[in-house]
mmCIF file of C-alpha atoms in Angstrom:
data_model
loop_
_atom_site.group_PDB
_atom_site.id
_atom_site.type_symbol
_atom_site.label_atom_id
_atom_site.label_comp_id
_atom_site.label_asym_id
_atom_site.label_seq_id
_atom_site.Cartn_x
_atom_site.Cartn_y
_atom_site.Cartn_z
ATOM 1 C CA UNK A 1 27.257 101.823 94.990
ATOM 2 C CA UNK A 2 23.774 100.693 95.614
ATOM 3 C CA UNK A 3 22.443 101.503 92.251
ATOM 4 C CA UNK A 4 25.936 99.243 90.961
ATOM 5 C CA UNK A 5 24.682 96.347 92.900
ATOM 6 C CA UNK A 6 21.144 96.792 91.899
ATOM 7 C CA UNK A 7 21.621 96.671 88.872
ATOM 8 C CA UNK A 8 23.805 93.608 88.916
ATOM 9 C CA UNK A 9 21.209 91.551 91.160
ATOM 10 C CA UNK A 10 18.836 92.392 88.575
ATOM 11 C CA UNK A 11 21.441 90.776 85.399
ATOM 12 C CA UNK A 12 21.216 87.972 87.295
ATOM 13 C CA UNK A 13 17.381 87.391 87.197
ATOM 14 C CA UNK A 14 17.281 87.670 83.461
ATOM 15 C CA UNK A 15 16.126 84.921 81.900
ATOM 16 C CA UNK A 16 17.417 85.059 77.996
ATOM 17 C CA UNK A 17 15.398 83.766 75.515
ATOM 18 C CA UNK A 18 17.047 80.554 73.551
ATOM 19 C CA UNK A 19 15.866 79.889 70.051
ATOM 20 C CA UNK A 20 16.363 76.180 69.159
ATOM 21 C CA UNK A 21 16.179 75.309 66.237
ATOM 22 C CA UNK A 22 13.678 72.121 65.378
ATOM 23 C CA UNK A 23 13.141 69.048 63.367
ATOM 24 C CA UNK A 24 10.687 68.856 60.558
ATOM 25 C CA UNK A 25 9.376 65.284 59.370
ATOM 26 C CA UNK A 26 6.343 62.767 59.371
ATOM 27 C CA UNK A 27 5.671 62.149 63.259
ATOM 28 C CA UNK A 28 2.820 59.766 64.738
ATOM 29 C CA UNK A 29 1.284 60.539 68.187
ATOM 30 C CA UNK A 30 -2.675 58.872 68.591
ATOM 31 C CA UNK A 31 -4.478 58.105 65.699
ATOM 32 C CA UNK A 32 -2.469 61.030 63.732
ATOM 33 C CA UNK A 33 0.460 60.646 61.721
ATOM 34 C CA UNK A 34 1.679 63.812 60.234
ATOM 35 C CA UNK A 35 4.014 66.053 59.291
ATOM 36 C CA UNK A 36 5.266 67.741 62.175
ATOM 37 C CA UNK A 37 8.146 70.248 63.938
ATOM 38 C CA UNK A 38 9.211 68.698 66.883
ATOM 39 C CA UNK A 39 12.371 68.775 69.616
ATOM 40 C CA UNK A 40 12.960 66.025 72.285
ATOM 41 C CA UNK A 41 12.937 67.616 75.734
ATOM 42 C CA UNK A 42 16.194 67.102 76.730
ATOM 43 C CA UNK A 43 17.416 69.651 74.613
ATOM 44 C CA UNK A 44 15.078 72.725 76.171
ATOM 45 C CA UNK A 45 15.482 70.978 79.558
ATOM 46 C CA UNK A 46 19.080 71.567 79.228
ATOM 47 C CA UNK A 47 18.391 75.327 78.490
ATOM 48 C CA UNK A 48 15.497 75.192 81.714
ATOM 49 C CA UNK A 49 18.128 74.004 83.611
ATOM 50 C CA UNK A 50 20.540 76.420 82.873
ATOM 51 C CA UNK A 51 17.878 79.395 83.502
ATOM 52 C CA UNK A 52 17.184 80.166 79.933
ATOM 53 C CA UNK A 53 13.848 79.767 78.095
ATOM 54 C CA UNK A 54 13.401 77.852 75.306
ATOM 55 C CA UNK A 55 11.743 79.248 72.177
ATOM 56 C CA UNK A 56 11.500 76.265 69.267
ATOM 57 C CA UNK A 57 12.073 77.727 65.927
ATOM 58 C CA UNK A 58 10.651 75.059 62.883
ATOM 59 C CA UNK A 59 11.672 75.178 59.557
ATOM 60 C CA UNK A 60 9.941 77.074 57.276
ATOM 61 C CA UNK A 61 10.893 79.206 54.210
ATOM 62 C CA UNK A 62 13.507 82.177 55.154
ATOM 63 C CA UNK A 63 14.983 84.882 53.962
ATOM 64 C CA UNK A 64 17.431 87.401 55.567
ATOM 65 C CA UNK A 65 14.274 89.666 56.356
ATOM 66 C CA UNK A 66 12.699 86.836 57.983
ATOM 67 C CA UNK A 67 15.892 85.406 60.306
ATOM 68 C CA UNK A 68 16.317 89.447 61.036
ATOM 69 C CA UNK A 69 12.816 88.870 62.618
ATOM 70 C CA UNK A 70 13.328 86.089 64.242
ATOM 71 C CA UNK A 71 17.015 86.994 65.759
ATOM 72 C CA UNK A 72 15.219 90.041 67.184
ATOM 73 C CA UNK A 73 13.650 87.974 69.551
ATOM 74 C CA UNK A 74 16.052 85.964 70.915
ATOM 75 C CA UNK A 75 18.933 86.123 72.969
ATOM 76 C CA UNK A 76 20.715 82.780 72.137
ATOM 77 C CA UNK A 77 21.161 80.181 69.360
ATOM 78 C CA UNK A 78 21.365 76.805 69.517
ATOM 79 C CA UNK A 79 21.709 74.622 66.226
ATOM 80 C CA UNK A 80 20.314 71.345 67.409
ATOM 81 C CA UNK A 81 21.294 67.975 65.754
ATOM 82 C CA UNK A 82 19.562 65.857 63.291
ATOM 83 C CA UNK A 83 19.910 64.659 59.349
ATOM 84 C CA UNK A 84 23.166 65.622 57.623
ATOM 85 C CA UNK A 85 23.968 68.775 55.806
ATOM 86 C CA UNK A 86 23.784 68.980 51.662
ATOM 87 C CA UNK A 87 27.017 67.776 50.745
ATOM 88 C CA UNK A 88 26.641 71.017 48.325
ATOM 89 C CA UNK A 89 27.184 73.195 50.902
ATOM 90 C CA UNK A 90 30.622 72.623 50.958
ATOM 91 C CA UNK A 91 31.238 71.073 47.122
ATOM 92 C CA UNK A 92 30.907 67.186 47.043
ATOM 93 C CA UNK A 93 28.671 64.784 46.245
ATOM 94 C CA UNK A 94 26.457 62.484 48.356
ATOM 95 C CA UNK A 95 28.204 59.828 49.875
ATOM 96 C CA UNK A 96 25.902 56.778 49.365
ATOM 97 C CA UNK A 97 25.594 56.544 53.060
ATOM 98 C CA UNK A 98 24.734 60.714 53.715
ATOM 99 C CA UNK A 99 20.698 61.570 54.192
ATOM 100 C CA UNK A 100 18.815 62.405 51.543
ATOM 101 C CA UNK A 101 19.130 66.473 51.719
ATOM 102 C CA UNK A 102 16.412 68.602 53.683
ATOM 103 C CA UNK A 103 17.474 71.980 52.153
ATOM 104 C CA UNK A 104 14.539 73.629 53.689
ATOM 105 C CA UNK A 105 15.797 72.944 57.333
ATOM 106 C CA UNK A 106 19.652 74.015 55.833
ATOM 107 C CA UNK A 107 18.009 76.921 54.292
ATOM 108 C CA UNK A 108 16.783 77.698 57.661
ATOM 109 C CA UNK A 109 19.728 77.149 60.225
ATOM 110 C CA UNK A 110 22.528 78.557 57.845
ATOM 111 C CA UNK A 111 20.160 82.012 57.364
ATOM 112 C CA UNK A 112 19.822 82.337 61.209
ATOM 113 C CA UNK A 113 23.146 81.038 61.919
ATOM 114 C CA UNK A 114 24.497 83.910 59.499
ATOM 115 C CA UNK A 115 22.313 86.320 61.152
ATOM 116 C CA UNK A 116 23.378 85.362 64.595
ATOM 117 C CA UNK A 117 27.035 86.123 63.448
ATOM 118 C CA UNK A 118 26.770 89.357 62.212
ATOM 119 C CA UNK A 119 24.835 90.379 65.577
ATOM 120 C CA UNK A 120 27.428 88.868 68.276
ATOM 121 C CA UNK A 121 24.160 86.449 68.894
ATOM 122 C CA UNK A 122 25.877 83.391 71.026
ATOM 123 C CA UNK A 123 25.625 79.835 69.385
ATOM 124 C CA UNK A 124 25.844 76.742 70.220
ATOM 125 C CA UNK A 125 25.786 74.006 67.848
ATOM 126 C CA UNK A 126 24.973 70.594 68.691
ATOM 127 C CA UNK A 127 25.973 67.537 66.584
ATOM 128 C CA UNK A 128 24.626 68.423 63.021
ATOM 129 C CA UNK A 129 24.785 71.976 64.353
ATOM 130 C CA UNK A 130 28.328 71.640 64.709
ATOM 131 C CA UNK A 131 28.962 71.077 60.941
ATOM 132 C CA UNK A 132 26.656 73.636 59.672
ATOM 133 C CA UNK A 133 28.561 76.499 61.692
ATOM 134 C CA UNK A 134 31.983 74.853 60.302
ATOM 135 C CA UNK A 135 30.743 74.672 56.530
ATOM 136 C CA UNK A 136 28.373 78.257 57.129
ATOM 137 C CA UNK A 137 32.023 79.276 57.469
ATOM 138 C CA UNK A 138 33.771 77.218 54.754
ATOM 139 C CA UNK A 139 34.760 74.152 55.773
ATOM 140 C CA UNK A 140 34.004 70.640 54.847
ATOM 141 C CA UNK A 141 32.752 67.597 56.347
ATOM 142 C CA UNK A 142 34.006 63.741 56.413
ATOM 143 C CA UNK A 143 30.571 62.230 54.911
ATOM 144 C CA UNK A 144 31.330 58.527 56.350
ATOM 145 C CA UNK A 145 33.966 58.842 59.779
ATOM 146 C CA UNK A 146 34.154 54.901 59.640
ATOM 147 C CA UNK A 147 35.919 55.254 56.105
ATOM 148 C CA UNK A 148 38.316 57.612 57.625
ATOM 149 C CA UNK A 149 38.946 55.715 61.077
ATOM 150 C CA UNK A 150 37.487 52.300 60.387
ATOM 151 C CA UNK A 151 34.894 51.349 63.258
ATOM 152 C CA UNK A 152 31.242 52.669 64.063
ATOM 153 C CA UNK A 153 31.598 53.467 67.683
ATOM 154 C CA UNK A 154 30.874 56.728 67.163
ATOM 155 C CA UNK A 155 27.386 55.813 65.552
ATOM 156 C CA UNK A 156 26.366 52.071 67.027
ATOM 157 C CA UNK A 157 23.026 52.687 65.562
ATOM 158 C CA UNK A 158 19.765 51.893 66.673
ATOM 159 C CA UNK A 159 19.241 55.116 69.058
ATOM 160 C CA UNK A 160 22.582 53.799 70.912
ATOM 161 C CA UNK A 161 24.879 56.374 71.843
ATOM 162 C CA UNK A 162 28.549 55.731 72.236
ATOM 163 C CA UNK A 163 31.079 57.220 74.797
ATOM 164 C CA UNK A 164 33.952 58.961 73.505
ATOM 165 C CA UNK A 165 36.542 60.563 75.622
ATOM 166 C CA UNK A 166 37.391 63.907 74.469
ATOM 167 C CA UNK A 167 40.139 66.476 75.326
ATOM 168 C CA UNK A 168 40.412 70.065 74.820
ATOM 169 C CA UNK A 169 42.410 72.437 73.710
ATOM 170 C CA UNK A 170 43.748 74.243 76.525
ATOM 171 C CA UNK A 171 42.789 78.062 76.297
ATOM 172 C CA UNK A 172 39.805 77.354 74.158
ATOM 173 C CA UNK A 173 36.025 78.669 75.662
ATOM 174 C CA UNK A 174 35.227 74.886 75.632
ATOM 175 C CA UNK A 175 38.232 74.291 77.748
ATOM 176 C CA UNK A 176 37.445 77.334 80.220
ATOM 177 C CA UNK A 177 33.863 75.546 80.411
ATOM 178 C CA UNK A 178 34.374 71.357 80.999
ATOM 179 C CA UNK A 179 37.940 71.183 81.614
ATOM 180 C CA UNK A 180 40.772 69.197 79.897
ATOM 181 C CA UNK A 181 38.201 66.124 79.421
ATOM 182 C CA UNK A 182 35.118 65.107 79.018
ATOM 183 C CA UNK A 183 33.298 61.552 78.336
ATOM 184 C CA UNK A 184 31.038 62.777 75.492
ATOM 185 C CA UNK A 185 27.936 60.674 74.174
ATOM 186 C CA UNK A 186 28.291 60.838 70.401
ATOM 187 C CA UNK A 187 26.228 59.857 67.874
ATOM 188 C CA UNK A 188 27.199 60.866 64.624
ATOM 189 C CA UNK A 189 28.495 59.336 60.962
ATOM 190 C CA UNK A 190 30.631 62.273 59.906
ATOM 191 C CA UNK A 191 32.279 64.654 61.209
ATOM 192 C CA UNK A 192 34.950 68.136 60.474
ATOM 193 C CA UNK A 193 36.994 67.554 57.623
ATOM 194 C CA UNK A 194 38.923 70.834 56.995
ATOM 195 C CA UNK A 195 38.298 73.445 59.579
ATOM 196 C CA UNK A 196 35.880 76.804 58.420
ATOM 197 C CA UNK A 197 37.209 79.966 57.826
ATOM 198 C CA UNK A 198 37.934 82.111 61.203
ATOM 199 C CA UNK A 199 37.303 78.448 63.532
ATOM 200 C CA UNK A 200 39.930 76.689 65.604
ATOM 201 C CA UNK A 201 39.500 72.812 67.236
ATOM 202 C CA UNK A 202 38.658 73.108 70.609
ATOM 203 C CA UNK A 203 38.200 69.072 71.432
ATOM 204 C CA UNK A 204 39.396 66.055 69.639
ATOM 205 C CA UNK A 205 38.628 62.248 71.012
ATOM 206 C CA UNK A 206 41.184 59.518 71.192
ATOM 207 C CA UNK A 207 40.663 58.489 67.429
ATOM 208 C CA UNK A 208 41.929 62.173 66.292
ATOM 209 C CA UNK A 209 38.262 62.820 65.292
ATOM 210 C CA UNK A 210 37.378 67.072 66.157
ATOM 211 C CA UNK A 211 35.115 66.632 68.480
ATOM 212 C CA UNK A 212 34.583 70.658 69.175
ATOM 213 C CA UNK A 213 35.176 73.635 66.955
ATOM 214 C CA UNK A 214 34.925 77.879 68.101
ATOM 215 C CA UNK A 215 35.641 80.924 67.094
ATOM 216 C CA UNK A 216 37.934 82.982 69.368
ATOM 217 C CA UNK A 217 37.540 86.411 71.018
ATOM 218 C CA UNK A 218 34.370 87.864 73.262
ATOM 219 C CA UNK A 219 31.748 85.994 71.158
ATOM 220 C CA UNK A 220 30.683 83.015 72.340
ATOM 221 C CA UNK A 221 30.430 80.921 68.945
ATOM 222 C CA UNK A 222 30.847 77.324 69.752
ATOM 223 C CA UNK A 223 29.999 74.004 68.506
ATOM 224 C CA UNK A 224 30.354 70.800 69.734
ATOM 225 C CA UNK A 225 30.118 67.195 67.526
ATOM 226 C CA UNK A 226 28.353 65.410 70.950
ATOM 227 C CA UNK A 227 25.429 65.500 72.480
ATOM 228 C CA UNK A 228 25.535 67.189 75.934
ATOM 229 C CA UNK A 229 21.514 67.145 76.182
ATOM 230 C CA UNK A 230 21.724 63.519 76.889
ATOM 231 C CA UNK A 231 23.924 64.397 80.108
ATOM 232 C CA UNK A 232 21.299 66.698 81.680
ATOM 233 C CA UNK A 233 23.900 65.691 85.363
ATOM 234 C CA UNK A 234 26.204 68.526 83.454
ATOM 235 C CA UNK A 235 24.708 71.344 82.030
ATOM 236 C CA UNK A 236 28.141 73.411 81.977
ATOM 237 C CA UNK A 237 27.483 73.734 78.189
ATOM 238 C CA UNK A 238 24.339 75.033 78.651
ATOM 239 C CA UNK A 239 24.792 77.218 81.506
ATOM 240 C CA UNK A 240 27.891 79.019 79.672
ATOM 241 C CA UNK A 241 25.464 79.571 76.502
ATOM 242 C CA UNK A 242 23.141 80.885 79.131
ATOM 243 C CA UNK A 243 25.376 83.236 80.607
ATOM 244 C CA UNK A 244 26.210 84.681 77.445
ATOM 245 C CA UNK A 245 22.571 85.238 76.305
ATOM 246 C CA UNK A 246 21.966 86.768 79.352
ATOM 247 C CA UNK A 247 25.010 89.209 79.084
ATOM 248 C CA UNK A 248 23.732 89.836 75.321
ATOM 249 C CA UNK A 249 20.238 90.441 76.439
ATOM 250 C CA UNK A 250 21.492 93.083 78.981
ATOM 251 C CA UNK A 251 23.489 94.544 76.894
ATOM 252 C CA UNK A 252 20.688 94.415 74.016
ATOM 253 C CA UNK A 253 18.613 96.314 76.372
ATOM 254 C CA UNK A 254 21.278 98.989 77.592
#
């Protein structure tokens, strides 16, 4: 019995190791402006928060040796947000309004992504990271949500993010996590089209848009189209990604 409990006090005091995956573009700080890998805080705060430390992981050419390498190492995933995905991932062409492509930074997050999957790695995708795990998986994206529900409140522009009400699905992770709703601070031109192979919706908002996307069963796989970084008074996202790293990283080490 004492061993039993032992051991459990000392699950609790792991602290899992969260790669998170990083930005790559020209950056100015001082009298430097460079090329640079960088992350705002928030997003490893969250993580801090939560117990878990954060290990940034820039882009940089991969191959399935090299996200091996790096997945050995961590105990967590997070696909952070930024510049759309190649509309080639998933078969179209660029929508005048989609970003100019950054195929090294896809390269990247769809090699460790896969990686991740095939280990039982948890994930958590954030924004842009949402749509890489849904087209990673097959699906497709909406390149322009205001030609689909005709506003911009889910991208005001101008580093303003807008509040969208979402609700789960009940008997989703997501809903097990936040509840049946959520205000959500979104910031994001397009969004899940058709859903990836293996994925169900875990959160829509009150336009219809999927707001959340998982894969069921013991993995935790999960990725969200908001930003919860920006609501560092909630870290529920966080600390269930967390937990789940930790339980891999015990297991891992079993």
């Amino acid at each position: 019995m004492a061993l039993s409990g032992s051991s459990s006090a000392r699950d609790e005091k792991v602290h899992p190791v969260i790669g998170m995956t990083t930005y790559l573009q020209q950056a100015q700080t001082g009298v430097w402006d460079v090329r640079a890998s960088f992350l705002p805080q928030i997003y490893f705060t969250g993580v801090n928060l939560a117990g878990g430390i954060a290990l940034l992981l820039p882009p940089q050419p991969v191959d399935d040796a090299i996200a091996d390498r790096v997945l050995d190492r961590v105990d967590g995933l997070v696909i952070t947000g930024g510049p759309d995905v190649d509309p080639a991932r998933y078969g179209q062409e660029p929508h005048p309004s989609t970003n100019k492509p950054d195929r090294e930074r896809d390269d990247w997050e769809f090699a460790l992504l896969a990686g991740a999957l095939r280990r039982g790695i948890p994930v958590l995708g954030v924004c842009r990271g949402a749509q890489v795990l849904n087209t990673a998986l097959g699906g497709t994206l909406h390149q322009h949500l205001p030609d689909v529900i005709g506003h911009t409140h889910h991208q005001k522009g101008n580093a303003v993010f807008g509040t969208s009400a979402v609700r789960t699905v009940p008997g989703t992770k997501l809903a097990g996590l936040i509840g049946e709703t959520s205000d959500a601070q979104c910031y994001h031109h397009q969004a899940i089209d058709r859903i990836g192979d293996g994925l169900v919706v875990s959160a829509r908002d009150t336009d219809g848009v999927i707001e959340a996307v998982e894969l069921p069963g013991d993995d935790f796989v999960l990725g969200v189209q908001w930003h919860p970084e920006e609501r560092l008074d909630d870290i529920r996202l966080f600390t269930g990604l967390v937990a789940a790293a930790r339980s891999y990283a015990t297991e891992r080490v079993s």
